[in-house]
Tab-separated table of N, CA and C in Angstrom:
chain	number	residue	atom	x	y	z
A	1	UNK	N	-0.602	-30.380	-1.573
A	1	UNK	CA	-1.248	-31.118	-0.519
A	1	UNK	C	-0.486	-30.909	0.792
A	2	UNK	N	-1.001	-30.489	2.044
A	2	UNK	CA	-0.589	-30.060	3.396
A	2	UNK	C	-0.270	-31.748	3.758
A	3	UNK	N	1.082	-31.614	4.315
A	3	UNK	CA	1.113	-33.342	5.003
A	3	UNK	C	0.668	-32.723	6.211
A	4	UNK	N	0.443	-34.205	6.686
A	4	UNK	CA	-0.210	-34.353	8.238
A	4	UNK	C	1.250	-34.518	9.156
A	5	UNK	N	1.341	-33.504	10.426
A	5	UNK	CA	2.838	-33.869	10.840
A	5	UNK	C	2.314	-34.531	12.644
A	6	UNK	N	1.014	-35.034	12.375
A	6	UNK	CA	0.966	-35.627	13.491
A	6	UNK	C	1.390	-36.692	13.595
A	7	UNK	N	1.835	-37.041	14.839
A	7	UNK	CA	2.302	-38.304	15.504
A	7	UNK	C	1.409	-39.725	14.874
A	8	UNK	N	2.804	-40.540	14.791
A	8	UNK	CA	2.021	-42.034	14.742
A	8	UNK	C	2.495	-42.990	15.733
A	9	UNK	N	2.924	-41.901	16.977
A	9	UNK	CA	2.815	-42.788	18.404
A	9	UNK	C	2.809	-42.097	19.235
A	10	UNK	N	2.352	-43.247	20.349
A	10	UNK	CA	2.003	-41.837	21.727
A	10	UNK	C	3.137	-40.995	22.207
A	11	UNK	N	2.335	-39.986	22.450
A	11	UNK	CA	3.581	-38.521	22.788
A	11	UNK	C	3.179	-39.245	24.271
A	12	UNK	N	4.818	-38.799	25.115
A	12	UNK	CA	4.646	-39.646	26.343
A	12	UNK	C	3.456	-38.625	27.447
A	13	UNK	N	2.676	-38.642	28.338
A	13	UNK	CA	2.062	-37.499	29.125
A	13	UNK	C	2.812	-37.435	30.049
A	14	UNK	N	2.525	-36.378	30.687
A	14	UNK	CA	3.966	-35.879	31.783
A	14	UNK	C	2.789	-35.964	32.991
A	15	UNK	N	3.144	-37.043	34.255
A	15	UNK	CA	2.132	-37.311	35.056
A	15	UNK	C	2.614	-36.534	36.780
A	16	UNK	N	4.140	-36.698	37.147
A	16	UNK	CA	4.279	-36.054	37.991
A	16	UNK	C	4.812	-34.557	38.444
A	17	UNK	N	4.516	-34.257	39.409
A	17	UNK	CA	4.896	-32.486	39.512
A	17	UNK	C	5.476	-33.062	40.911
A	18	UNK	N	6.514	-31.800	41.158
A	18	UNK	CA	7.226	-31.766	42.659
A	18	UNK	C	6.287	-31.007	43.301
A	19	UNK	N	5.903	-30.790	44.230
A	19	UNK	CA	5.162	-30.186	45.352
A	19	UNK	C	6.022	-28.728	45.387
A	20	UNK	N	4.839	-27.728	44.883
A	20	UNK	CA	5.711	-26.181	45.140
A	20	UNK	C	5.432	-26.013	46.288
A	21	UNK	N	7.071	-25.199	46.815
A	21	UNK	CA	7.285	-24.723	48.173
A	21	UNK	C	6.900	-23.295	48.009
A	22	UNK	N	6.458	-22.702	47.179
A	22	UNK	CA	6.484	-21.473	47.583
A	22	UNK	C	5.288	-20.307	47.859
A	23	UNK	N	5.188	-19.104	47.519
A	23	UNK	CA	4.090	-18.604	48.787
A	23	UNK	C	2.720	-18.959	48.020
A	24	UNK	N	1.607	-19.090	48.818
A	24	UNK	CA	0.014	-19.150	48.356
A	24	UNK	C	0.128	-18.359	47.230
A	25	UNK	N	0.137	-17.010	47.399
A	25	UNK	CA	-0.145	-15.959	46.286
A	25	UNK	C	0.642	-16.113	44.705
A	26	UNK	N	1.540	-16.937	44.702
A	26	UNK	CA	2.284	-17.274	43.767
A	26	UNK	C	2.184	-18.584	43.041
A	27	UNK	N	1.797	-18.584	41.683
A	27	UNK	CA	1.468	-19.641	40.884
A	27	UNK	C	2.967	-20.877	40.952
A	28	UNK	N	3.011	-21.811	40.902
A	28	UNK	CA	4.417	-22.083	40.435
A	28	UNK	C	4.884	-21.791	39.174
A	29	UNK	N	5.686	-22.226	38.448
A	29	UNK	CA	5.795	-21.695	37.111
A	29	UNK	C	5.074	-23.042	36.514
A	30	UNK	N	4.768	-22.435	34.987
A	30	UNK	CA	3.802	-23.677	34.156
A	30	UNK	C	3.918	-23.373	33.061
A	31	UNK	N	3.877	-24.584	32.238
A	31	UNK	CA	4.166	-24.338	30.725
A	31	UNK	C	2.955	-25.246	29.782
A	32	UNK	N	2.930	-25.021	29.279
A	32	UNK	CA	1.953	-25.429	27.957
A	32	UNK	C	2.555	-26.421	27.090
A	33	UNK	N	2.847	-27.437	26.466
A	33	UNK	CA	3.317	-28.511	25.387
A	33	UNK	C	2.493	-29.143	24.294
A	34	UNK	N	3.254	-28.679	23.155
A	34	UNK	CA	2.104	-29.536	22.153
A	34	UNK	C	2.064	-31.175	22.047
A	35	UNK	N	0.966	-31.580	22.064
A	35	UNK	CA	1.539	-33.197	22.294
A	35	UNK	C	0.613	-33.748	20.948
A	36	UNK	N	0.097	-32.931	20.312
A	36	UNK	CA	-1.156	-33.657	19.372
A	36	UNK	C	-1.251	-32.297	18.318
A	37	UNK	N	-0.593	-32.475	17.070
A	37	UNK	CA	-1.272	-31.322	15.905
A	37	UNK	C	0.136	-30.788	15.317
A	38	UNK	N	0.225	-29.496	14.736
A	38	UNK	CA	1.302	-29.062	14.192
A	38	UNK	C	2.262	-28.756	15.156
A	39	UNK	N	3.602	-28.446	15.542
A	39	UNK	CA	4.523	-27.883	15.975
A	39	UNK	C	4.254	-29.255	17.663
A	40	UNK	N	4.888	-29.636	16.787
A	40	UNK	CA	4.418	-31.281	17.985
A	40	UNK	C	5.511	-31.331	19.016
A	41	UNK	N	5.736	-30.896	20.617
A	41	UNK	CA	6.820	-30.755	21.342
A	41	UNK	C	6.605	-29.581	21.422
A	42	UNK	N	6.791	-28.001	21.353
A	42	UNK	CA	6.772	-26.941	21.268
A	42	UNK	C	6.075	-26.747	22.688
A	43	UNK	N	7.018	-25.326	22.918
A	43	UNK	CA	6.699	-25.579	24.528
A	43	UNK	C	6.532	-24.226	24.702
A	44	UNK	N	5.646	-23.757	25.310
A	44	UNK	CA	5.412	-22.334	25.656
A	44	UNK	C	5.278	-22.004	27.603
A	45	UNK	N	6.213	-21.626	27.901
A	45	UNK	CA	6.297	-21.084	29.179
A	45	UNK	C	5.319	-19.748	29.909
A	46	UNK	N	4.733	-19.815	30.177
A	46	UNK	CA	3.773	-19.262	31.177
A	46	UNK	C	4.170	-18.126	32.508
A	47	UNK	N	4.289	-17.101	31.711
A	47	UNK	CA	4.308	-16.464	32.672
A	47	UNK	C	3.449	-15.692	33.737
A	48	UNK	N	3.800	-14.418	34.514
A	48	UNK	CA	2.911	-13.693	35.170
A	48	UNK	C	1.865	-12.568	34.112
A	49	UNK	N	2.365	-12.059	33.360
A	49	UNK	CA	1.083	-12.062	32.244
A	49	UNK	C	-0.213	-12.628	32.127
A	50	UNK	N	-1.061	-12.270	31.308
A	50	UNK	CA	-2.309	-12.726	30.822
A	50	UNK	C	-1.641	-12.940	29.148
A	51	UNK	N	-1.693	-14.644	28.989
A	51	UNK	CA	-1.299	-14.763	27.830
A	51	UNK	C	-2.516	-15.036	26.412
A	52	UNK	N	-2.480	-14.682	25.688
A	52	UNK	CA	-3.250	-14.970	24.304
A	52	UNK	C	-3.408	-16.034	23.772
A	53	UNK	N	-4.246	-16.896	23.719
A	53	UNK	CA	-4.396	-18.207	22.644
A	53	UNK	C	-4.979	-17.890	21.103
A	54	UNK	N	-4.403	-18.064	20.351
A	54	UNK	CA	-5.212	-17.642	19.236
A	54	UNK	C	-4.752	-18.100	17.540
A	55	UNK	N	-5.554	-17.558	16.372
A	55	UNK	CA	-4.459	-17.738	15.418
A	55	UNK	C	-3.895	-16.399	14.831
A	56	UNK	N	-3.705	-15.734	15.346
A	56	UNK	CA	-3.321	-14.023	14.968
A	56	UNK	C	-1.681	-14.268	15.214
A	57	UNK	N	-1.208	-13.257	14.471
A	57	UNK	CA	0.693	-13.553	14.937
A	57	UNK	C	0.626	-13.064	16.109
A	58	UNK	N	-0.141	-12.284	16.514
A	58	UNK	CA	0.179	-11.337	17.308
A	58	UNK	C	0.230	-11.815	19.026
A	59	UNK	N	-0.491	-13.098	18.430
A	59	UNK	CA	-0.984	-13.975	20.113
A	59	UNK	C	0.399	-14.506	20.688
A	60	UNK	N	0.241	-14.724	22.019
A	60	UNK	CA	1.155	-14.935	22.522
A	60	UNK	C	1.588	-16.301	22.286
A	61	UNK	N	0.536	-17.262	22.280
A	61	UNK	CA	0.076	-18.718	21.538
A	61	UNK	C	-0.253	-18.671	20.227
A	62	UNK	N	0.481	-18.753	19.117
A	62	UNK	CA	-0.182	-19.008	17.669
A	62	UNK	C	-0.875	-20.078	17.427
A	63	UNK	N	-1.894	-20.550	17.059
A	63	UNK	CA	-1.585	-21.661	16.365
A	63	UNK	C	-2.660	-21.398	14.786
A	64	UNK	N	-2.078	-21.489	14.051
A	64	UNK	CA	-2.211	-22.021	12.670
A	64	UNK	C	-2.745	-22.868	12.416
A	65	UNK	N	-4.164	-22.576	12.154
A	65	UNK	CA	-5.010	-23.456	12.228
A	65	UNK	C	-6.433	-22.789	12.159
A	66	UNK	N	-7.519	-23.293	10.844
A	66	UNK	CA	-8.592	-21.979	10.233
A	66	UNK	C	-9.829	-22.221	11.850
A	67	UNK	N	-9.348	-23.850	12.348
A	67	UNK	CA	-10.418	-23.839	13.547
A	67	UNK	C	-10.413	-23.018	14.869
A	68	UNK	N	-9.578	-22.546	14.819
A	68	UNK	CA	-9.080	-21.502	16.011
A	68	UNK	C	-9.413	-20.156	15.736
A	69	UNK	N	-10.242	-19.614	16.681
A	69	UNK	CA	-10.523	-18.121	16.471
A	69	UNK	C	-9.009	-16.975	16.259
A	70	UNK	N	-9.409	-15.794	16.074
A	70	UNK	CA	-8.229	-15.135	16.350
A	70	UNK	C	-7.896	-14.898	16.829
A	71	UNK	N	-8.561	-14.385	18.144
A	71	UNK	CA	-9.008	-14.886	19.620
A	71	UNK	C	-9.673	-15.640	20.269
A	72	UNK	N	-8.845	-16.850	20.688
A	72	UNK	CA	-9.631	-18.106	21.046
A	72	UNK	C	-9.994	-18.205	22.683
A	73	UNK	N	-8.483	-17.798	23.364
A	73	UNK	CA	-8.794	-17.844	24.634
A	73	UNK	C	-7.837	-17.228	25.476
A	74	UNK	N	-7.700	-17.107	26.762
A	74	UNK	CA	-6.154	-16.685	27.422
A	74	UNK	C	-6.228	-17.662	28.696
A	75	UNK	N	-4.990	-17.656	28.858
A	75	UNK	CA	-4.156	-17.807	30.463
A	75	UNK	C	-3.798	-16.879	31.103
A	76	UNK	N	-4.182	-17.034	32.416
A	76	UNK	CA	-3.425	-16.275	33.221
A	76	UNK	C	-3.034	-16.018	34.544
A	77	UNK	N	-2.607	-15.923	35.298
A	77	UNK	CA	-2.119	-16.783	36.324
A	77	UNK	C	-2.572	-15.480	37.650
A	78	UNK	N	-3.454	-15.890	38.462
A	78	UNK	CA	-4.391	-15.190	39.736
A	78	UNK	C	-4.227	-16.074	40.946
A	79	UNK	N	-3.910	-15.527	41.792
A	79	UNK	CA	-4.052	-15.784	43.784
A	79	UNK	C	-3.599	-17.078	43.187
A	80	UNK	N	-2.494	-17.583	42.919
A	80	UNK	CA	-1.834	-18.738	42.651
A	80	UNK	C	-2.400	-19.749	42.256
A	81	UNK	N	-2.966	-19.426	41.121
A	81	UNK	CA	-3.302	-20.380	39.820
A	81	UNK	C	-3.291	-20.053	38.667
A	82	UNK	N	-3.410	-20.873	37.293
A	82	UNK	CA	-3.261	-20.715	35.870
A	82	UNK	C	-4.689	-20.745	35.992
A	83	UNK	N	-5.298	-19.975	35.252
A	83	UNK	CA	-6.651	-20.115	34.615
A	83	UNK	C	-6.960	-19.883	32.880
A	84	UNK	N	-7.815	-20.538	32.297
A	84	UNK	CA	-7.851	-20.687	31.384
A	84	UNK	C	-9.397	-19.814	30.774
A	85	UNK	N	-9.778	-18.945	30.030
A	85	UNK	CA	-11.015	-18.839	30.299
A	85	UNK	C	-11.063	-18.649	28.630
A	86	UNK	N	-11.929	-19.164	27.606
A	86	UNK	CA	-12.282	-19.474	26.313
A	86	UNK	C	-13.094	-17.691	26.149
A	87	UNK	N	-12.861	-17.195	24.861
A	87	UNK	CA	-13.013	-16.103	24.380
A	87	UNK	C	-14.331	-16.056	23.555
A	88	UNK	N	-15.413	-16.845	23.878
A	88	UNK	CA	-16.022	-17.170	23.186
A	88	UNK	C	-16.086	-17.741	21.503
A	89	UNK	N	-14.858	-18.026	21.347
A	89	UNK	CA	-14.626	-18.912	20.177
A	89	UNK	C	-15.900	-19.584	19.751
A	90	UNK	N	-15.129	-19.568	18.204
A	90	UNK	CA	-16.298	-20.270	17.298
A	90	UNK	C	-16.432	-21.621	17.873
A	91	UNK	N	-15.468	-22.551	17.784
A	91	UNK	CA	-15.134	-23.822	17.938
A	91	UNK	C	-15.445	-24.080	19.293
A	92	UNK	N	-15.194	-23.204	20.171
A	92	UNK	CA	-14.859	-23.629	21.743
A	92	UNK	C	-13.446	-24.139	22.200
A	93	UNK	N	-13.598	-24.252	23.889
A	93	UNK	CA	-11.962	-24.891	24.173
A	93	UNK	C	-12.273	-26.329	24.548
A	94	UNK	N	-11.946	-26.856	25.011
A	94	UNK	CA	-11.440	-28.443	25.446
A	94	UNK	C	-10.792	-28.673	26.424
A	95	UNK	N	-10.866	-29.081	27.725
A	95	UNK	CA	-9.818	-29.671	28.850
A	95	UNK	C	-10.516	-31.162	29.079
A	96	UNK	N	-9.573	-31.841	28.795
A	96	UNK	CA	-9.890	-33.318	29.073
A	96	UNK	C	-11.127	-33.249	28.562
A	97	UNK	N	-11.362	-33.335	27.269
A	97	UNK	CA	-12.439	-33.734	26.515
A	97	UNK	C	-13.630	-32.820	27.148
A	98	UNK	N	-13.670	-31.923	27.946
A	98	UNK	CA	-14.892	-31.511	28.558
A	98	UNK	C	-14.589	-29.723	28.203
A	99	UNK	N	-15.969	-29.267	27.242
A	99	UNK	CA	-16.393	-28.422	26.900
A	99	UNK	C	-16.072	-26.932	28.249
A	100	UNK	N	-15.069	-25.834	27.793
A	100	UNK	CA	-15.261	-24.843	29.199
A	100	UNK	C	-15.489	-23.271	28.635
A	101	UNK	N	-16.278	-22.662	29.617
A	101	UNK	CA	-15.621	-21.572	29.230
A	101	UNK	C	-14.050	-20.725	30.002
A	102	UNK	N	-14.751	-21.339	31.406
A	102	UNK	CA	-13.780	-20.940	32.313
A	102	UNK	C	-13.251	-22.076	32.986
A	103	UNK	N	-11.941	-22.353	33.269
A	103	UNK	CA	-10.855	-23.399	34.416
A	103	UNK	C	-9.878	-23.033	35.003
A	104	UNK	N	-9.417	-23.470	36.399
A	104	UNK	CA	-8.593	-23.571	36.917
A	104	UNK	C	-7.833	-24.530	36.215
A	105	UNK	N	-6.532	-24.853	35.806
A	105	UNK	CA	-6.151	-25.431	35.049
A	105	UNK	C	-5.116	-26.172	36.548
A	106	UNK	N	-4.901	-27.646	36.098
A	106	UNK	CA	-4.154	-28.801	37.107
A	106	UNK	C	-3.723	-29.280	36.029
A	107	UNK	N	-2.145	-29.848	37.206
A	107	UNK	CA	-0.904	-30.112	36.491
A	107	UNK	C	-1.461	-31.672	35.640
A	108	UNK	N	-1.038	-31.461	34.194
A	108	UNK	CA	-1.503	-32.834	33.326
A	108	UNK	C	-2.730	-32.619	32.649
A	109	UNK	N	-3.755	-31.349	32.896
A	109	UNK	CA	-4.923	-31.199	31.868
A	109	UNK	C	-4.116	-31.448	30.409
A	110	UNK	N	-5.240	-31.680	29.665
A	110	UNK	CA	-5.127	-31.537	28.333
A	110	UNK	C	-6.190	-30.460	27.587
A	111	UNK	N	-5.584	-29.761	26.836
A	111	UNK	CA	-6.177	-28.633	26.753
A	111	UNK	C	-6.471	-28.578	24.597
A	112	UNK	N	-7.700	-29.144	24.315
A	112	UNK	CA	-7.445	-28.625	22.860
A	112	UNK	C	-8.273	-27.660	22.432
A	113	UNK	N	-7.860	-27.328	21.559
A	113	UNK	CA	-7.687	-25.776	20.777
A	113	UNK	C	-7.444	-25.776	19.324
A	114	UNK	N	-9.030	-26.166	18.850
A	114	UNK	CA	-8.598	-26.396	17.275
A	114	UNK	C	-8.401	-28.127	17.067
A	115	UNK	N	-7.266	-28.085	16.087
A	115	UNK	CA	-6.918	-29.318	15.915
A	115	UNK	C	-5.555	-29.651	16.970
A	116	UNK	N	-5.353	-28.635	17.708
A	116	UNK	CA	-4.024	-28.888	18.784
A	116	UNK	C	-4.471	-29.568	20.199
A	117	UNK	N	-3.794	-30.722	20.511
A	117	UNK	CA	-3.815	-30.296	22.335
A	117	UNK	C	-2.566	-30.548	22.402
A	118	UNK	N	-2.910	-29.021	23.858
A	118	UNK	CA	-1.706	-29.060	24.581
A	118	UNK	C	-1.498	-29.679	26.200
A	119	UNK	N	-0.962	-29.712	26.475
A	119	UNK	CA	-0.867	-30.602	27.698
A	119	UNK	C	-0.347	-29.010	29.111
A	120	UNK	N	-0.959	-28.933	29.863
A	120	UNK	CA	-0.392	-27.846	31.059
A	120	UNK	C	0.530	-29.066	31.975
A	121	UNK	N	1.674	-28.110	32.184
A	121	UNK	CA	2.570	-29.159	33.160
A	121	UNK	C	2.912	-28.139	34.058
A	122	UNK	N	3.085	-28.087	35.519
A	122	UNK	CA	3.230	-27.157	36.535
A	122	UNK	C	4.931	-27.862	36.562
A	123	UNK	N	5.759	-26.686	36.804
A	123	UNK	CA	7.106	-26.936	36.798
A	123	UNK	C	7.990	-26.623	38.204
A	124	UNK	N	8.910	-26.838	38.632
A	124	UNK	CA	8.673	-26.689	39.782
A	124	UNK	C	9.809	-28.019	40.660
């Protein structure tokens, strides 16, 4: 029998960001956090890449999990923003409960994926 390693209290949400100083064309840096599902805390940093969401090893984002395509979705960071755009997944993606294919992603979305959400936090 798989235990359940989700939380049985609230993971705290991360509400403020410092104001990036730096140029338009440049994203600030941003990271991804699991706050809800397996690997609970796990933090994936965001780079200038186009990153992979998926359940393949090969993704840049694993997650383990049969509801997640193998390619579910990517990030990737354009004219200074994270964008999120869903791969046409079986399941679909999730930001704040609202169905996407494509987002600009803001600091504090919640992003689920499967049985995971992750939380985007702009760092900075």
């Amino acid at each position: 029998m798989k235990q359940d390693n989700r939380p049985t209290r609230p993971i705290p949400v991360f509400k403020s960001a410092k104001k990036w100083k730096g140029s338009l064309r440049e994203a600030p840096p941003g990271k991804l956090i699991v706050i809800y599902g397996d690997h609970l805390g796990k933090q994936y940093h965001l780079g200038p890449k186009k990153m992979l969401i998926g359940r393949m090893g090969r993704s840049d984002i694993s997650i383990d999990d049969s509801s997640v395509s193998r390619e579910h979705a990517f990030i990737e960071r354009k004219d200074g923003r994270f964008i999120l755009e869903d791969l046409k997944s079986t399941n679909g993606t999730f930001i704040n409960g609202e169905f996407v294919d494509v987002r600009v992603l803001n600091h504090g979305d919640k992003i689920r994926i499967g049985n995971t959400v992750l939380q985007f936090i702009v760092e900075g």
